[in-house]
CSV table of C-alpha atoms in Angstrom, one decimal:
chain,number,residue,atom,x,y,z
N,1,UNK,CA,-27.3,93.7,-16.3
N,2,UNK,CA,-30.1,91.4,-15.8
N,3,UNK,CA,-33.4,92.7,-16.9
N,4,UNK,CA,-36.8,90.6,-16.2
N,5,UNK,CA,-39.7,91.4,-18.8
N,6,UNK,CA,-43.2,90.5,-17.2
N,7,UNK,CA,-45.6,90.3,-19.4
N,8,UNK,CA,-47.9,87.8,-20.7
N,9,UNK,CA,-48.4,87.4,-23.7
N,10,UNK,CA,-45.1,87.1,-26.1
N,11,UNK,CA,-44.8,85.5,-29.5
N,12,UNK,CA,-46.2,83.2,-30.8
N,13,UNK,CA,-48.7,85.3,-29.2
N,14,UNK,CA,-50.4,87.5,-31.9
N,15,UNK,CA,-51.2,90.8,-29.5
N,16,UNK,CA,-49.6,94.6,-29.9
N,17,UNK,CA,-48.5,94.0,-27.1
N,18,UNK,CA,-46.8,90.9,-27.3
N,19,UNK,CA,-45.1,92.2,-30.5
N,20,UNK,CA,-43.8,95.3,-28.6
N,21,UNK,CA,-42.8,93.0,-25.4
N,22,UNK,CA,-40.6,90.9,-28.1
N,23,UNK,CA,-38.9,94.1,-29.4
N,24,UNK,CA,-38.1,95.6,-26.5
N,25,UNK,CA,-36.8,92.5,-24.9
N,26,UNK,CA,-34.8,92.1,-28.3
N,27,UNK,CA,-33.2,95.7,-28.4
N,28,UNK,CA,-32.3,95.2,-24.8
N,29,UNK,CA,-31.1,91.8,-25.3
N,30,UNK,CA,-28.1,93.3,-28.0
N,31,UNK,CA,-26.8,94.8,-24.4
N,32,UNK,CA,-28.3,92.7,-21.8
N,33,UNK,CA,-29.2,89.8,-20.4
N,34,UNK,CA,-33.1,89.6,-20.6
N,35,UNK,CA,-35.6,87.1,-19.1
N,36,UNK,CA,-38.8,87.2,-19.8
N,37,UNK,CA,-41.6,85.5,-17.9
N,38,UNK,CA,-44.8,85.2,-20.1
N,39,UNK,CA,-47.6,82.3,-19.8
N,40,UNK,CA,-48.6,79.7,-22.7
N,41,UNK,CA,-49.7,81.1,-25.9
N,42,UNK,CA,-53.2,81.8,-25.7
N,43,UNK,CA,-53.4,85.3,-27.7
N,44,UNK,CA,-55.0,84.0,-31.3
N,45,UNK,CA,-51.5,82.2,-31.3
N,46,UNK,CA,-49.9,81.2,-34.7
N,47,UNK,CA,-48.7,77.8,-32.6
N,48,UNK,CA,-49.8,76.0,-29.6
N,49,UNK,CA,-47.6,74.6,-26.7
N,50,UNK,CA,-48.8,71.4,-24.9
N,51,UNK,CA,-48.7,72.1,-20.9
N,52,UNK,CA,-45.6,72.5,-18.7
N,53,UNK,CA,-45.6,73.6,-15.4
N,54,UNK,CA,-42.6,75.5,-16.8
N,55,UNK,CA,-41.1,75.6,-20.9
N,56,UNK,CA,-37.6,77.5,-21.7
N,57,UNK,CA,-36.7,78.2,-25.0
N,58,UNK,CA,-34.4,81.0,-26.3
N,59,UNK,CA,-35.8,83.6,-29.1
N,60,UNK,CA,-33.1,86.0,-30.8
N,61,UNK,CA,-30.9,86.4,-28.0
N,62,UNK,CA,-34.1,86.6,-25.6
N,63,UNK,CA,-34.3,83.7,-22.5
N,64,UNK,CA,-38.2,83.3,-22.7
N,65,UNK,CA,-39.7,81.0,-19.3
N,66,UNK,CA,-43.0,80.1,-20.2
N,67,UNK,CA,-45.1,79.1,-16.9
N,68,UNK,CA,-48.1,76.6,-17.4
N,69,UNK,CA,-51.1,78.7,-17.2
N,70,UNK,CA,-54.5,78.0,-18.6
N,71,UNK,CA,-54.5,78.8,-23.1
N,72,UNK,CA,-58.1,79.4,-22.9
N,73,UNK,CA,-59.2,81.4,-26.5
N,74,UNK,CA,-59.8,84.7,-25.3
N,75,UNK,CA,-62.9,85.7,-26.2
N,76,UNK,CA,-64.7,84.4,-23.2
N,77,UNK,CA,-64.4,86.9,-20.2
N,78,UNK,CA,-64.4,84.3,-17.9
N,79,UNK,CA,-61.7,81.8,-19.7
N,80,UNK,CA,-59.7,84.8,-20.7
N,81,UNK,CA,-59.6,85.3,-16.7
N,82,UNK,CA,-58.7,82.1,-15.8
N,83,UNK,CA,-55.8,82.6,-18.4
N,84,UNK,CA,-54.9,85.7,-16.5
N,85,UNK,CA,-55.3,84.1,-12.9
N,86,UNK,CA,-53.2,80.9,-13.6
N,87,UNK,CA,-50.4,83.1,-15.3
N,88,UNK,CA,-50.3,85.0,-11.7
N,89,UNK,CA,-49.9,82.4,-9.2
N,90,UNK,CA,-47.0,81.0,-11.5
N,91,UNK,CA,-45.6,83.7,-12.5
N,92,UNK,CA,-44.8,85.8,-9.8
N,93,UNK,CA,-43.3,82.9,-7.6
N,94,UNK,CA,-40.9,81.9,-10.9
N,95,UNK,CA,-40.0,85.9,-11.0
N,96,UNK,CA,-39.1,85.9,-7.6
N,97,UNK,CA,-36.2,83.1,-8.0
N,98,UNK,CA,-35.3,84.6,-10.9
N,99,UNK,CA,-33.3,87.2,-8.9
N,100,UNK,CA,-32.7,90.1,-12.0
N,101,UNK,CA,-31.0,93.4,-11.0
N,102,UNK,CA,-34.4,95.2,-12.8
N,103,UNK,CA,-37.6,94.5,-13.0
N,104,UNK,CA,-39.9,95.7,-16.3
N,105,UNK,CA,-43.5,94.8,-16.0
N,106,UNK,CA,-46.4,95.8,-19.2
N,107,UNK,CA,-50.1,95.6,-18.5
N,108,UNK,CA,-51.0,91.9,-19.7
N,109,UNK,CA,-52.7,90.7,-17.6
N,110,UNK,CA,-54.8,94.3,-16.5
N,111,UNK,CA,-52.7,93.8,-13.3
N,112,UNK,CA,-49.4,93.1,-13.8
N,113,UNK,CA,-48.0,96.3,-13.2
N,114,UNK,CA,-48.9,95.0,-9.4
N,115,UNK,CA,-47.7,92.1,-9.7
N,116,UNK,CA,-44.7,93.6,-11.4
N,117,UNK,CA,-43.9,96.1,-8.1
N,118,UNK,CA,-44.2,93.6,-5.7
N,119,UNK,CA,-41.7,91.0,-7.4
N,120,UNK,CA,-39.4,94.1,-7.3
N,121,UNK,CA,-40.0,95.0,-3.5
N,122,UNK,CA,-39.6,91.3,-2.4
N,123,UNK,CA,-36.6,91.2,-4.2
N,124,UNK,CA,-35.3,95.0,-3.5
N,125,UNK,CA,-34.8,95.9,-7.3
N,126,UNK,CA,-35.9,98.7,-9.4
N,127,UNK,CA,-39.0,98.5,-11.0
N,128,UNK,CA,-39.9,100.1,-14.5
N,129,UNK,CA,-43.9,100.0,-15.4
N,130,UNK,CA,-44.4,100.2,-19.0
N,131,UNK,CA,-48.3,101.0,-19.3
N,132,UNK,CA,-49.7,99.7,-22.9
N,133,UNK,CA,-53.3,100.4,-21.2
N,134,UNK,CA,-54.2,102.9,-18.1
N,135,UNK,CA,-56.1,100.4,-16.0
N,136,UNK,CA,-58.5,99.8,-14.0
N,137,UNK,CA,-59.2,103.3,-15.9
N,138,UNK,CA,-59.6,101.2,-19.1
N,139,UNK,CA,-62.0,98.2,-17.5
N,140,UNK,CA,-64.3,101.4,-16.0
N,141,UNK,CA,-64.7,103.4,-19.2
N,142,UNK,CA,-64.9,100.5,-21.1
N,143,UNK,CA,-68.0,99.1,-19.0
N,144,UNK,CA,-65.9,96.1,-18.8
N,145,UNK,CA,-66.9,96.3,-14.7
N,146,UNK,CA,-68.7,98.9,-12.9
N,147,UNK,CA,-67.2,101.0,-10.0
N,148,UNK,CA,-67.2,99.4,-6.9
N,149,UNK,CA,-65.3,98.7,-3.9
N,150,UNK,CA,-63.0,96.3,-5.5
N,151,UNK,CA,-62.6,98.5,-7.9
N,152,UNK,CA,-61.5,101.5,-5.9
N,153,UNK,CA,-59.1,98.3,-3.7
N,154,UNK,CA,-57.4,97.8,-7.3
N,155,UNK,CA,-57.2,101.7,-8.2
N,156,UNK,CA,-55.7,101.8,-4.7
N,157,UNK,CA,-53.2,99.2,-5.2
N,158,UNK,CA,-52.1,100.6,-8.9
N,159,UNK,CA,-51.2,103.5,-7.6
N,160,UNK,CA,-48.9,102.0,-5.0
N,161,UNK,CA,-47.2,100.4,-8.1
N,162,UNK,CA,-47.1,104.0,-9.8
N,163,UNK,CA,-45.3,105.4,-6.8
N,164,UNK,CA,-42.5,102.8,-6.4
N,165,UNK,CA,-41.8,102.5,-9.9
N,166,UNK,CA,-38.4,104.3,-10.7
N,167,UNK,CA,-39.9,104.9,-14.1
N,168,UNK,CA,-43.3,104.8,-15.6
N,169,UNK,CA,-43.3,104.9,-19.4
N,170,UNK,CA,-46.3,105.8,-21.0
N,171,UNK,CA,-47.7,106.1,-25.2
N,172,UNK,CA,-48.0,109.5,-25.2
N,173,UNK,CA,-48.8,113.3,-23.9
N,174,UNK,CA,-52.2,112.8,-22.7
N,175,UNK,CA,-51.9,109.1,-21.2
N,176,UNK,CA,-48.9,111.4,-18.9
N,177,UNK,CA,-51.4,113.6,-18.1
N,178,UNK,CA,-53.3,110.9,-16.6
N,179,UNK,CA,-50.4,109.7,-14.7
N,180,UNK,CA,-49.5,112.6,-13.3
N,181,UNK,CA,-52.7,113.3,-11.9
N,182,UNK,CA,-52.4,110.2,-10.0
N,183,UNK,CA,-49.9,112.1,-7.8
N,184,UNK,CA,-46.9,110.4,-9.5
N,185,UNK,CA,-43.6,112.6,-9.7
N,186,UNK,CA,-43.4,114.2,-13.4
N,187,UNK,CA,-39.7,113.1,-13.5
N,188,UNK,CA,-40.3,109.7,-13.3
N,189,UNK,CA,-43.1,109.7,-16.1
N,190,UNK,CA,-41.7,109.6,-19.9
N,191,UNK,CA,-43.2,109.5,-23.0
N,192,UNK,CA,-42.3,106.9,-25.2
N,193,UNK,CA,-44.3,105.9,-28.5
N,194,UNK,CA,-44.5,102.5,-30.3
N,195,UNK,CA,-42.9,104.5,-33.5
N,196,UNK,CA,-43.1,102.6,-36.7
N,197,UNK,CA,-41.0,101.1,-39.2
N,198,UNK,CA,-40.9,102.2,-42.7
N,199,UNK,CA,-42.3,100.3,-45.9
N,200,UNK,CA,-40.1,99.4,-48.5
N,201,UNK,CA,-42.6,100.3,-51.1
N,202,UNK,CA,-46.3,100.6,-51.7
N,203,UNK,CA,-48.1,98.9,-53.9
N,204,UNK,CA,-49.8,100.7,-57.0
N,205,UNK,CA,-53.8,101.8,-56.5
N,206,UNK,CA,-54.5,99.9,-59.3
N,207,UNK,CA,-53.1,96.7,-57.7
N,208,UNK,CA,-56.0,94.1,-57.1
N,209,UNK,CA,-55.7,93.5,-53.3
N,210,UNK,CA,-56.0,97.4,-53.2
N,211,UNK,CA,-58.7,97.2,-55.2
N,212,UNK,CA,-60.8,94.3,-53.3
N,213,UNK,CA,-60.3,96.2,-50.2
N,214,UNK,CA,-61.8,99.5,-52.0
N,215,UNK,CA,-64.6,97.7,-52.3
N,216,UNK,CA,-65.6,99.7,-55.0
N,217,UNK,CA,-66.1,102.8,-53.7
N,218,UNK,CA,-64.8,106.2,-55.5
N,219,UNK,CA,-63.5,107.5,-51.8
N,220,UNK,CA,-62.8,105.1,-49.0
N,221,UNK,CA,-62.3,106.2,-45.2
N,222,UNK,CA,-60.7,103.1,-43.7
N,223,UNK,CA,-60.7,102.2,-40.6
N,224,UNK,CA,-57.8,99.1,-39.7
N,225,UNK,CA,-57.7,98.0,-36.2
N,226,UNK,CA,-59.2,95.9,-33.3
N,227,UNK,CA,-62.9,96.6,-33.1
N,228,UNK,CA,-63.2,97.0,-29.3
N,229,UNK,CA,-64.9,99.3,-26.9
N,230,UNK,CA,-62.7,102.4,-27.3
N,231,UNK,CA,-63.3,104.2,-30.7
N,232,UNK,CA,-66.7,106.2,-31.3
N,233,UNK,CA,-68.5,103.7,-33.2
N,234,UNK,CA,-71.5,104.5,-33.5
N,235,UNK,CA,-70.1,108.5,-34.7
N,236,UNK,CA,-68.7,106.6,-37.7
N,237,UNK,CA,-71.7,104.5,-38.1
N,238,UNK,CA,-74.1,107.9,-38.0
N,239,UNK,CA,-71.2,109.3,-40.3
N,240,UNK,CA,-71.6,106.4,-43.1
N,241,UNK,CA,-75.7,106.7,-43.5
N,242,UNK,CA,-75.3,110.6,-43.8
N,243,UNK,CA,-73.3,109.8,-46.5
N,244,UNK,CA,-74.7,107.3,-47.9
N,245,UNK,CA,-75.1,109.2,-51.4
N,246,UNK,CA,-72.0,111.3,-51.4
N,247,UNK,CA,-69.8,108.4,-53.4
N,248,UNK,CA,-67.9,107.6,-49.8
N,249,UNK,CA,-67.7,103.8,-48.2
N,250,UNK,CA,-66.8,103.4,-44.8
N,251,UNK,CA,-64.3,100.3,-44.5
N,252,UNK,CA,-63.4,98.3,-41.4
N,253,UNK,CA,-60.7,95.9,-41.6
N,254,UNK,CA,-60.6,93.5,-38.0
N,255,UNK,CA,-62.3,91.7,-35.3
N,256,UNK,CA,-63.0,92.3,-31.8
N,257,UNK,CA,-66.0,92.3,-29.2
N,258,UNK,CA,-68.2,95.1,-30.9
N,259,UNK,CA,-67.5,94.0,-34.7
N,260,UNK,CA,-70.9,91.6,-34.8
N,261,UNK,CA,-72.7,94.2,-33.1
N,262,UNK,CA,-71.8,96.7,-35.3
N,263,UNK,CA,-71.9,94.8,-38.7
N,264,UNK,CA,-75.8,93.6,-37.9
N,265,UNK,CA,-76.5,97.3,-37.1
N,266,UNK,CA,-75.9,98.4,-40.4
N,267,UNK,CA,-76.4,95.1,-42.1
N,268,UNK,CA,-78.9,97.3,-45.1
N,269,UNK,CA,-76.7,100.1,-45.2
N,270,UNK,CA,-75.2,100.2,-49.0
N,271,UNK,CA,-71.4,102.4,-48.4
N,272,UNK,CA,-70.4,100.1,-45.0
N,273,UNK,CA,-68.3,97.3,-45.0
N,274,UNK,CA,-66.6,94.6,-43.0
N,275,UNK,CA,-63.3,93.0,-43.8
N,276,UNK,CA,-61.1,90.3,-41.9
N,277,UNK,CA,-57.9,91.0,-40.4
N,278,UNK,CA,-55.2,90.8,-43.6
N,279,UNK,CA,-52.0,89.0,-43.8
N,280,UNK,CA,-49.2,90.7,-42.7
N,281,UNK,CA,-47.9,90.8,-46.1
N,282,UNK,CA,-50.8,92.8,-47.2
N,283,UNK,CA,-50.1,95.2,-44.7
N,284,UNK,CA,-49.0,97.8,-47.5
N,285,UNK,CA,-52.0,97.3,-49.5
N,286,UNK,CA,-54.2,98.0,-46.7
N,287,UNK,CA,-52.4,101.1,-46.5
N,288,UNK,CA,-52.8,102.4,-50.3
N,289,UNK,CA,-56.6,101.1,-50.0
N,290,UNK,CA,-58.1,104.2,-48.3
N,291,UNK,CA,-57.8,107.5,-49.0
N,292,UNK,CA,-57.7,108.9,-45.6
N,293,UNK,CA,-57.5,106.8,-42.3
N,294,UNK,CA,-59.4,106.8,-39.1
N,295,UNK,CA,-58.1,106.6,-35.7
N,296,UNK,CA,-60.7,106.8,-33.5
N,297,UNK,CA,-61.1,107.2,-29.5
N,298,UNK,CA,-64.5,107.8,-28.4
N,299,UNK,CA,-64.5,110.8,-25.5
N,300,UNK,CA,-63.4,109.7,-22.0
N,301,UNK,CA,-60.6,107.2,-22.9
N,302,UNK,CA,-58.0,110.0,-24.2
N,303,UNK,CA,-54.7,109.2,-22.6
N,304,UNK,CA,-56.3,105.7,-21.1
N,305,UNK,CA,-55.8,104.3,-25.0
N,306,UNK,CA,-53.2,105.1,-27.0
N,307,UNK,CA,-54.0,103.9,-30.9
N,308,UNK,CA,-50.3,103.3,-32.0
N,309,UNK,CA,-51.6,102.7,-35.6
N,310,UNK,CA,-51.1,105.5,-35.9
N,311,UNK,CA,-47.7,105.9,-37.1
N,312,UNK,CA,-47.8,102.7,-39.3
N,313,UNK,CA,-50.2,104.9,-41.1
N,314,UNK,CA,-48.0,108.0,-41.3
N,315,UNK,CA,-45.3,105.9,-42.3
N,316,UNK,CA,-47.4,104.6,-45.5
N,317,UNK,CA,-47.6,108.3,-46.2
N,318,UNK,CA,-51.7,108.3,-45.9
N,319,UNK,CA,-53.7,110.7,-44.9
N,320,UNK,CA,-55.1,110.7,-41.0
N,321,UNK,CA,-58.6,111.2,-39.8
N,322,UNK,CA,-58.3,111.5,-36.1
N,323,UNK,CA,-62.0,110.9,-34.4
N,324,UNK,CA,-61.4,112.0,-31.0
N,325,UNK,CA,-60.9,114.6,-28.4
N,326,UNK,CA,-58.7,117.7,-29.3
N,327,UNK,CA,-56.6,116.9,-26.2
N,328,UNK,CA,-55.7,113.5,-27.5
N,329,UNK,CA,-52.1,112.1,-28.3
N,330,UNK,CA,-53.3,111.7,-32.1
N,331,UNK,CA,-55.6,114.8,-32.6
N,332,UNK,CA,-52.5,116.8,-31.6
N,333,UNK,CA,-50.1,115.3,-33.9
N,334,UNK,CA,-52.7,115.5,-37.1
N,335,UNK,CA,-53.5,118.8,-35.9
N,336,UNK,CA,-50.0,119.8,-35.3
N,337,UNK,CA,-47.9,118.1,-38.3
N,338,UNK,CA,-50.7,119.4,-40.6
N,339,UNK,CA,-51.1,115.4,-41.9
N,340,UNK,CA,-55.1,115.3,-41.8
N,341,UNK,CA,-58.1,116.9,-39.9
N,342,UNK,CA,-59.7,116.3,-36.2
N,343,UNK,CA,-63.3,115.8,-35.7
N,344,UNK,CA,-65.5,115.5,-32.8
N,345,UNK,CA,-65.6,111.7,-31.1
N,346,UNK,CA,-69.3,112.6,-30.4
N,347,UNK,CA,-70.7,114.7,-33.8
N,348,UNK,CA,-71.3,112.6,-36.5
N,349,UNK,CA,-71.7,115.9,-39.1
N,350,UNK,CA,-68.2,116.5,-38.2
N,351,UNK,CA,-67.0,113.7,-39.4
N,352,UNK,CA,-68.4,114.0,-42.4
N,353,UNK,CA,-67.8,117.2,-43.1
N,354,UNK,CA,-64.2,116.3,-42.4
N,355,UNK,CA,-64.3,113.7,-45.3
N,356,UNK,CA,-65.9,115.6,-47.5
N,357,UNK,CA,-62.8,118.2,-47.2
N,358,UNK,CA,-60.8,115.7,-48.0
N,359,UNK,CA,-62.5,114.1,-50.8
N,360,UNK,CA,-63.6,117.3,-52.5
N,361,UNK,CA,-59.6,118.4,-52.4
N,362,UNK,CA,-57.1,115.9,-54.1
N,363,UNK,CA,-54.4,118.6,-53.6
N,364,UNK,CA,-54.5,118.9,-49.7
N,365,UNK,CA,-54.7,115.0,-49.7
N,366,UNK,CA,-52.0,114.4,-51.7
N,367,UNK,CA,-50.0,117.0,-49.5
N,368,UNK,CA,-51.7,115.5,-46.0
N,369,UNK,CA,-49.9,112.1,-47.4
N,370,UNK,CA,-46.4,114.1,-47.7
N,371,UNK,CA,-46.8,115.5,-44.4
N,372,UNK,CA,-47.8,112.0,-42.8
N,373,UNK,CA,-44.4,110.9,-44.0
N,374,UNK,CA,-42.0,113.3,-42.5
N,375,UNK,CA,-44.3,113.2,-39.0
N,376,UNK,CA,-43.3,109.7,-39.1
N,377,UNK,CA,-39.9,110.4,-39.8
N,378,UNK,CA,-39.8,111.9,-35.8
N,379,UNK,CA,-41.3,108.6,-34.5
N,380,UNK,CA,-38.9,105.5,-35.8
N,381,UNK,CA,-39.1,102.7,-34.1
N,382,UNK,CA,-35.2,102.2,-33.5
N,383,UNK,CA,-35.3,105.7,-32.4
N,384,UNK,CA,-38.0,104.8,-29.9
N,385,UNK,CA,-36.6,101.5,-28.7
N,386,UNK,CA,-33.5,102.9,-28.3
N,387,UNK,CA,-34.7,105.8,-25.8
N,388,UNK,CA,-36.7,103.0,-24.3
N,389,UNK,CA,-33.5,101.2,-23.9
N,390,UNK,CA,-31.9,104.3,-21.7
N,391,UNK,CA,-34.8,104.7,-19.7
N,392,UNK,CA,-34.0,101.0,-18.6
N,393,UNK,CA,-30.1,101.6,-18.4
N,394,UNK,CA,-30.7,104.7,-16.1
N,395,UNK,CA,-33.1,103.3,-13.3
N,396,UNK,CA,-30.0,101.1,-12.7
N,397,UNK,CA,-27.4,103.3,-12.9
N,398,UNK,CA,-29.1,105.2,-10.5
N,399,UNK,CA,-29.8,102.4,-8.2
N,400,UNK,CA,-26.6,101.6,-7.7
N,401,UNK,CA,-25.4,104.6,-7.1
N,402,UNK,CA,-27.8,104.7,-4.2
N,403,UNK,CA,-30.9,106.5,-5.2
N,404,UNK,CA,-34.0,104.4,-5.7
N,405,UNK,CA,-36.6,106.7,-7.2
N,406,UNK,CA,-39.2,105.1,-6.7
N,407,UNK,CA,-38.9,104.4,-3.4
């Protein structure tokens, strides 16, 4: 069959999501023809593409049509809109000649789940939404915008989208849970993680890139990841100054919105640190450089973010610090696998009496780490794509057999 990918951002576009756009358009594409409509590189891209009301280039098997929208950098609100708005009005026409037998829409821009549904009702095909974010969920708990009408128009609107879509395929348990209290059908919402892939070896502690992201500190909680609105910041923050002489540095390893913010709020503070991003090849020693890991969602935003670094982290084998409500996707699986401890989102003294567990016990670290690594034994990433894969396969099995669920 003939599956259309909308999404916007897709390599050389350096977003989660475009990476996870390219694989599951390149595990479908072993079966399938697959089309993907994305917009000009604008995603801290690793190459630029001069405009074209419309570029076509092939990428491992994959038909990419790249429409000319805006490649404003991102970190403007109001160029990163106009990136967003320029990919719409050329998108969704180009999608609509495209004529696929199914339609498979992710959430870059906030609304193309939307846009997504309607290609697939002008065009009478089946319609699978995969949701990377819950929007506009995300944009209100974020204080990206504040509730409004417009803002109850788009809630409106999304949930049309939910409705028609044969399947909905979320990150995990609790982001369902949200979707299902939208009044979609439980049968039509599956769980399907990022998973992970597996290192093919770690480097030594000793190793000096380990080392220079240690810091120096005896015990390092690291925290790797985009430094946006969602985790419990200032928790961590509070956490780091009441340990300030317990031999424990706090690490943070990215950018994003809150990251200067943060860093001049604790510019004095002696056991805090900021690091750049990495190159991928350091990756592993990332990994090795703290001795338990934080994913972090601050209370609220369970099940509307899903931290998917999570499982590169069990995969390294490292312990997990999750920083977020008990009923979140990760709390559950530290709390169920047994690979590291939960804390409250909103009580600092939690977190570091969390740490301090850890630190004060080498043993249940060390067997936190062995845990991490069969949890992320149940999570591959072929595993994952490939039950991704089905989901796609079924919707149109069982539209042409005459049953279109979502409709």
């Amino acid at each position: 069959m003939h599956i259309l990918l909308f999404n916007e951002y897709y390599p050389p576009d350096t977003s989660a999501t475009a990476k996870m756009a390219a694989q599951v358009a390149e595990k479908l594409a072993q079966r399938h023809k697959v089309t993907v409509v994305a917009g000009r590189p604008s995603y801290d891209p690793d190459e630029f593409y001069p405009f074209a009301f419309l570029r076509r280039d092939t990428r491992n098997n994959v038909q990419v049509e790249r429409v000319g929208s805006t490649a404003f950098p991102r970190h403007q609100m109001r160029r990163r809109v106009s990136n967003y708005l320029s990919y719409l009005a050329l998108a969704v026409p180009r999608a609509l000649e495209i004529r696929p037998d199914i339609i498979l829409a992710m959430t870059d821009p906030p609304v193309a789940g939307i846009a997504g549904a309607f290609v697939a009702r002008m065009s009478g095909r089946p319609f699978v939404y995969n949701i990377r974010d819950l929007y506009p969920d995300m944009a209100v708990g974020g204080d990206i915008v504040q509730p409004s009408h417009w803002v109850d128009r788009w809630e409106r609107m999304h949930r049309r989208a939910l409705n028609q879509a044969d399947r909905v395929i979320v990150l995990g348990e609790d982001m369902r849970a949200r979707i299902l209290s939208k009044g979609v059908s439980p049968d039509r919402v599956v769980v399907v993680r990022d998973g992970t892939s597996f290192p093919i070896s770690m480097p030594a502690p000793s190793d000096p890139v380990v080392q220079e992201i240690r810091c120096g500190f005896p015990f390092v909680a690291l925290h790797a990841g985009n430094l946006g609105f969602y985790g419990a910041w200032q928790t961590l923050l509070a956490a780091a100054e009441m340990l300030r002489n317990e031999n424990v540095g706090l690490v943070f390893i990215g950018e994003g919105a809150n990251r200067g913010a943060l860093q001049s709020s604790v510019a004095a503070s002696l056991n805090v640190r900021f690091l750049p991003f990495r190159p991928a090849e350091q990756i592993p020693h990332v990994m090795m450089a703290g001795d338990v890991h934080i994913v972090t969602v601050r209370r609220g935003l369970e099940g509307i973010v899903v931290p998917s670094k999570l499982y590169s982290i069990l995969a390294a084998g490292r312990p997990v610090l999750a920083v977020a409500a008990p009923e979140s996707d990760a709390a559950c699986i530290v709390r169920e696998s047994g690979c590291g401890l939960s804390a409250d989102p909103d009580d600092p003294s939690a977190v570091v009496a969390a740490i301090c567990q850890l630190r004060d016990d080498p043993e249940q670290l060390l067997e936190m780490g062995r845990r991490a690594r069969e949890t992320a034994e149940k999570y591959a990433r072929v595993n994952e794509l490939e039950k991704f894969a089905g989901i796609i396969e079924e919707a149109q099995r069982n539209n042409n057999g005459g049953r279109h669920l979502g409709s």
